[in-house]
PDB file of C-alpha atoms in Angstrom:
ATOM      1  CA  UNK P   1      -4.437 -28.579 -27.525  1.00 45.00           C
ATOM      2  CA  UNK P   2      -0.797 -28.512 -27.139  1.00 52.00           C
ATOM      3  CA  UNK P   3       1.151 -30.076 -24.194  1.00 55.00           C
ATOM      4  CA  UNK P   4       2.255 -26.520 -23.328  1.00 64.00           C
ATOM      5  CA  UNK P   5      -1.530 -25.269 -22.908  1.00 72.00           C
ATOM      6  CA  UNK P   6      -2.182 -27.140 -19.591  1.00 74.00           C
ATOM      7  CA  UNK P   7       0.808 -25.580 -18.001  1.00 75.00           C
ATOM      8  CA  UNK P   8      -0.250 -22.014 -19.320  1.00 81.00           C
ATOM      9  CA  UNK P   9      -3.766 -22.473 -17.727  1.00 80.00           C
ATOM     10  CA  UNK P  10      -2.287 -23.815 -14.651  1.00 76.00           C
ATOM     11  CA  UNK P  11      -0.024 -20.904 -14.394  1.00 76.00           C
ATOM     12  CA  UNK P  12      -2.661 -18.429 -15.157  1.00 79.00           C
ATOM     13  CA  UNK P  13      -4.833 -19.860 -12.507  1.00 76.00           C
ATOM     14  CA  UNK P  14      -1.938 -19.816  -9.802  1.00 71.00           C
ATOM     15  CA  UNK P  15      -1.164 -16.124 -10.895  1.00 73.00           C
ATOM     16  CA  UNK P  16      -4.758 -15.134 -10.380  1.00 73.00           C
ATOM     17  CA  UNK P  17      -5.003 -16.866  -6.780  1.00 67.00           C
ATOM     18  CA  UNK P  18      -1.768 -15.523  -5.536  1.00 66.00           C
ATOM     19  CA  UNK P  19      -1.416 -11.888  -6.875  1.00 59.00           C
ATOM     20  CA  UNK P  20      -1.254 -10.731  -3.615  1.00 46.00           C
ATOM     21  CA  UNK P  21       1.585 -13.002  -2.277  1.00 48.00           C
ATOM     22  CA  UNK P  22       3.756 -12.624  -5.408  1.00 50.00           C
ATOM     23  CA  UNK P  23       6.203 -10.275  -5.462  1.00 50.00           C
ATOM     24  CA  UNK P  24       5.600  -7.555  -7.868  1.00 47.00           C
ATOM     25  CA  UNK P  25       8.607  -5.210  -8.234  1.00 45.00           C
ATOM     26  CA  UNK P  26       8.238  -2.942 -10.975  1.00 47.00           C
ATOM     27  CA  UNK P  27      10.430   0.057 -11.933  1.00 49.00           C
ATOM     28  CA  UNK P  28       7.376   2.209 -12.744  1.00 66.00           C
ATOM     29  CA  UNK P  29       4.935   1.552  -9.938  1.00 82.00           C
ATOM     30  CA  UNK P  30       5.085   0.729  -6.132  1.00 84.00           C
ATOM     31  CA  UNK P  31       3.642  -2.614  -4.949  1.00 84.00           C
ATOM     32  CA  UNK P  32       0.505  -0.655  -3.596  1.00 90.00           C
ATOM     33  CA  UNK P  33       0.029   1.016  -6.925  1.00 93.00           C
ATOM     34  CA  UNK P  34       0.166  -2.278  -8.765  1.00 90.00           C
ATOM     35  CA  UNK P  35      -2.031  -4.107  -6.169  1.00 91.00           C
ATOM     36  CA  UNK P  36      -4.659  -1.285  -6.661  1.00 96.00           C
ATOM     37  CA  UNK P  37      -4.438  -1.778 -10.534  1.00 96.00           C
ATOM     38  CA  UNK P  38      -4.922  -5.505 -10.227  1.00 94.00           C
ATOM     39  CA  UNK P  39      -7.859  -4.892  -7.700  1.00 96.00           C
ATOM     40  CA  UNK P  40      -9.529  -2.590 -10.592  1.00 98.00           C
ATOM     41  CA  UNK P  41      -8.634  -5.133 -13.341  1.00 97.00           C
ATOM     42  CA  UNK P  42     -10.507  -7.966 -11.319  1.00 93.00           C
ATOM     43  CA  UNK P  43     -13.308  -6.170 -10.057  1.00 95.00           C
ATOM     44  CA  UNK P  44     -14.026  -3.316 -12.072  1.00 97.00           C
ATOM     45  CA  UNK P  45     -14.564   0.458 -11.120  1.00 98.00           C
ATOM     46  CA  UNK P  46     -14.714   1.112  -7.400  1.00 97.00           C
ATOM     47  CA  UNK P  47     -15.247   3.964  -5.026  1.00 97.00           C
ATOM     48  CA  UNK P  48     -11.925   5.162  -3.442  1.00 96.00           C
ATOM     49  CA  UNK P  49     -13.262   4.114   0.002  1.00 96.00           C
ATOM     50  CA  UNK P  50     -13.831   0.802  -1.087  1.00 96.00           C
ATOM     51  CA  UNK P  51     -10.273   0.559  -2.724  1.00 97.00           C
ATOM     52  CA  UNK P  52      -8.734   1.537   0.525  1.00 97.00           C
ATOM     53  CA  UNK P  53     -10.641  -1.010   2.466  1.00 96.00           C
ATOM     54  CA  UNK P  54      -9.526  -3.761   0.006  1.00 95.00           C
ATOM     55  CA  UNK P  55      -5.891  -2.682  -0.045  1.00 94.00           C
ATOM     56  CA  UNK P  56      -5.727  -2.115   3.698  1.00 94.00           C
ATOM     57  CA  UNK P  57      -4.690   1.418   3.594  1.00 96.00           C
ATOM     58  CA  UNK P  58      -6.197   4.612   4.851  1.00 96.00           C
ATOM     59  CA  UNK P  59      -8.646   6.746   2.686  1.00 96.00           C
ATOM     60  CA  UNK P  60      -6.021   9.752   2.463  1.00 97.00           C
ATOM     61  CA  UNK P  61      -3.279   7.046   1.220  1.00 97.00           C
ATOM     62  CA  UNK P  62      -5.612   5.708  -1.241  1.00 97.00           C
ATOM     63  CA  UNK P  63      -6.453   9.213  -2.484  1.00 97.00           C
ATOM     64  CA  UNK P  64      -2.815  10.122  -2.818  1.00 97.00           C
ATOM     65  CA  UNK P  65      -2.040   6.813  -4.646  1.00 97.00           C
ATOM     66  CA  UNK P  66      -5.182   7.391  -7.118  1.00 98.00           C
ATOM     67  CA  UNK P  67      -3.997  11.050  -7.729  1.00 97.00           C
ATOM     68  CA  UNK P  68      -0.549   9.440  -8.752  1.00 95.00           C
ATOM     69  CA  UNK P  69      -2.079   6.579 -10.922  1.00 97.00           C
ATOM     70  CA  UNK P  70      -4.417   9.341 -12.686  1.00 97.00           C
ATOM     71  CA  UNK P  71      -1.542  11.530 -13.257  1.00 96.00           C
ATOM     72  CA  UNK P  72       0.371   8.538 -14.942  1.00 94.00           C
ATOM     73  CA  UNK P  73      -2.681   7.917 -17.103  1.00 96.00           C
ATOM     74  CA  UNK P  74      -3.518   4.570 -15.641  1.00 97.00           C
ATOM     75  CA  UNK P  75      -6.667   5.295 -13.975  1.00 98.00           C
ATOM     76  CA  UNK P  76      -9.513   7.781 -14.264  1.00 98.00           C
ATOM     77  CA  UNK P  77     -12.385   8.993 -12.014  1.00 97.00           C
ATOM     78  CA  UNK P  78     -15.824   8.820 -13.149  1.00 96.00           C
ATOM     79  CA  UNK P  79     -19.257   9.769 -12.068  1.00 95.00           C
ATOM     80  CA  UNK P  80     -20.939   7.037  -9.816  1.00 93.00           C
ATOM     81  CA  UNK P  81     -24.188   6.329 -11.858  1.00 92.00           C
ATOM     82  CA  UNK P  82     -25.786   5.293  -8.462  1.00 91.00           C
ATOM     83  CA  UNK P  83     -24.866   8.403  -6.668  1.00 92.00           C
ATOM     84  CA  UNK P  84     -23.723  11.199  -9.039  1.00 91.00           C
ATOM     85  CA  UNK P  85     -22.298  13.096  -6.032  1.00 92.00           C
ATOM     86  CA  UNK P  86     -19.764  10.261  -5.726  1.00 92.00           C
ATOM     87  CA  UNK P  87     -16.940   9.221  -8.165  1.00 95.00           C
ATOM     88  CA  UNK P  88     -15.785   5.733  -9.151  1.00 97.00           C
ATOM     89  CA  UNK P  89     -12.105   5.041 -10.098  1.00 98.00           C
ATOM     90  CA  UNK P  90     -11.710   2.804 -13.140  1.00 98.00           C
ATOM     91  CA  UNK P  91      -8.681   1.595 -15.078  1.00 98.00           C
ATOM     92  CA  UNK P  92      -7.788   3.391 -18.297  1.00 98.00           C
ATOM     93  CA  UNK P  93      -6.924   1.554 -21.498  1.00 97.00           C
ATOM     94  CA  UNK P  94      -3.360   2.226 -20.593  1.00 96.00           C
ATOM     95  CA  UNK P  95      -4.053   0.791 -17.125  1.00 96.00           C
ATOM     96  CA  UNK P  96      -5.541  -2.102 -18.413  1.00 97.00           C
ATOM     97  CA  UNK P  97      -2.565  -2.847 -20.770  1.00 95.00           C
ATOM     98  CA  UNK P  98      -0.082  -2.287 -18.117  1.00 94.00           C
ATOM     99  CA  UNK P  99      -1.719  -4.938 -15.755  1.00 94.00           C
ATOM    100  CA  UNK P 100      -2.407  -7.231 -18.554  1.00 94.00           C
ATOM    101  CA  UNK P 101       1.421  -7.008 -19.544  1.00 92.00           C
ATOM    102  CA  UNK P 102       2.279  -7.593 -15.952  1.00 88.00           C
ATOM    103  CA  UNK P 103       0.112 -10.568 -15.650  1.00 89.00           C
ATOM    104  CA  UNK P 104       1.696 -12.302 -18.966  1.00 91.00           C
ATOM    105  CA  UNK P 105       5.014 -11.630 -17.448  1.00 87.00           C
ATOM    106  CA  UNK P 106       4.225 -13.187 -14.281  1.00 84.00           C
ATOM    107  CA  UNK P 107       2.283 -16.134 -15.955  1.00 88.00           C
ATOM    108  CA  UNK P 108       5.384 -16.663 -18.164  1.00 90.00           C
ATOM    109  CA  UNK P 109       7.773 -16.913 -15.006  1.00 86.00           C
ATOM    110  CA  UNK P 110       5.338 -19.328 -13.535  1.00 85.00           C
ATOM    111  CA  UNK P 111       5.351 -21.386 -16.622  1.00 89.00           C
ATOM    112  CA  UNK P 112       8.975 -21.738 -16.763  1.00 89.00           C
ATOM    113  CA  UNK P 113       9.048 -22.809 -13.083  1.00 88.00           C
ATOM    114  CA  UNK P 114       6.246 -25.344 -13.460  1.00 90.00           C
ATOM    115  CA  UNK P 115       7.570 -26.859 -16.568  1.00 91.00           C
ATOM    116  CA  UNK P 116      10.752 -27.641 -14.522  1.00 92.00           C
ATOM    117  CA  UNK P 117       8.804 -29.539 -12.076  1.00 92.00           C
ATOM    118  CA  UNK P 118       8.643 -33.238 -12.353  1.00 95.00           C
ATOM    119  CA  UNK P 119       5.376 -34.561 -13.361  1.00 93.00           C
ATOM    120  CA  UNK P 120       4.296 -35.754  -9.834  1.00 94.00           C
ATOM    121  CA  UNK P 121       4.955 -32.381  -8.276  1.00 93.00           C
ATOM    122  CA  UNK P 122       3.069 -30.839 -11.220  1.00 91.00           C
ATOM    123  CA  UNK P 123       0.126 -33.043 -10.365  1.00 91.00           C
ATOM    124  CA  UNK P 124       0.279 -32.220  -6.650  1.00 92.00           C
ATOM    125  CA  UNK P 125       0.383 -28.436  -7.632  1.00 89.00           C
ATOM    126  CA  UNK P 126      -2.545 -28.775  -9.715  1.00 88.00           C
ATOM    127  CA  UNK P 127      -4.332 -30.463  -6.885  1.00 89.00           C
ATOM    128  CA  UNK P 128      -3.171 -27.652  -4.591  1.00 87.00           C
ATOM    129  CA  UNK P 129      -4.351 -24.948  -6.923  1.00 85.00           C
ATOM    130  CA  UNK P 130      -7.871 -26.642  -7.016  1.00 87.00           C
ATOM    131  CA  UNK P 131      -7.789 -26.552  -3.208  1.00 83.00           C
ATOM    132  CA  UNK P 132      -6.839 -23.141  -2.915  1.00 80.00           C
ATOM    133  CA  UNK P 133      -9.421 -22.064  -5.553  1.00 84.00           C
ATOM    134  CA  UNK P 134     -12.143 -23.850  -3.575  1.00 84.00           C
ATOM    135  CA  UNK P 135     -10.866 -22.114  -0.254  1.00 77.00           C
ATOM    136  CA  UNK P 136     -10.800 -18.785  -1.843  1.00 78.00           C
ATOM    137  CA  UNK P 137     -14.345 -19.493  -3.164  1.00 83.00           C
ATOM    138  CA  UNK P 138     -15.554 -20.270   0.189  1.00 82.00           C
ATOM    139  CA  UNK P 139     -14.087 -17.222   1.722  1.00 79.00           C
ATOM    140  CA  UNK P 140     -15.914 -15.278  -1.200  1.00 77.00           C
ATOM    141  CA  UNK P 141     -12.513 -13.854  -2.660  1.00 59.00           C
ATOM    142  CA  UNK P 142     -13.545 -14.943  -6.082  1.00 49.00           C
TER     143      UNK P 142
END
C-alpha cells in the first residue's frame, strides 16, 4: 500500500461523515438537490415523504425538488414493491455518476488539506474521525 493510500482512506471517511456540513457549491444543482442525491446514494431508493423528513423540508418542497432532479435525468420514480400505490425515488446512472464525481472531488480537496498537516495533527484527525464515527453509529446515523 502506498503512503498516500491511508490519507485517501482518511479523507474518504471524513467526507462520508461530514457530507451534511461540507459546503457543496455546484453550478448545476442547489445544495438541497445535491444533499438529496447524496441521501439516495447512501441509502438507496426512498419515498418522497421519507426524503423530505431526512432533508428537513416540507413534502411539497421535496416533490418540486424531485421533479427538477427527474427532469435533469438524475433520479427516477419507481413503483414501491411493498405498496404498488406508492412510488420510490431512485438515482439514475447519471445521478450516481454525478454524486460519485462530486464525492471524489471533495475527497481530493480533503486529501490535499490532510497532506499539508503535520503528522501529529494528522494523527489527531484520525482519532477525531474515529470518535465521530463512533458517535454517528451510536446515534444510528450510519
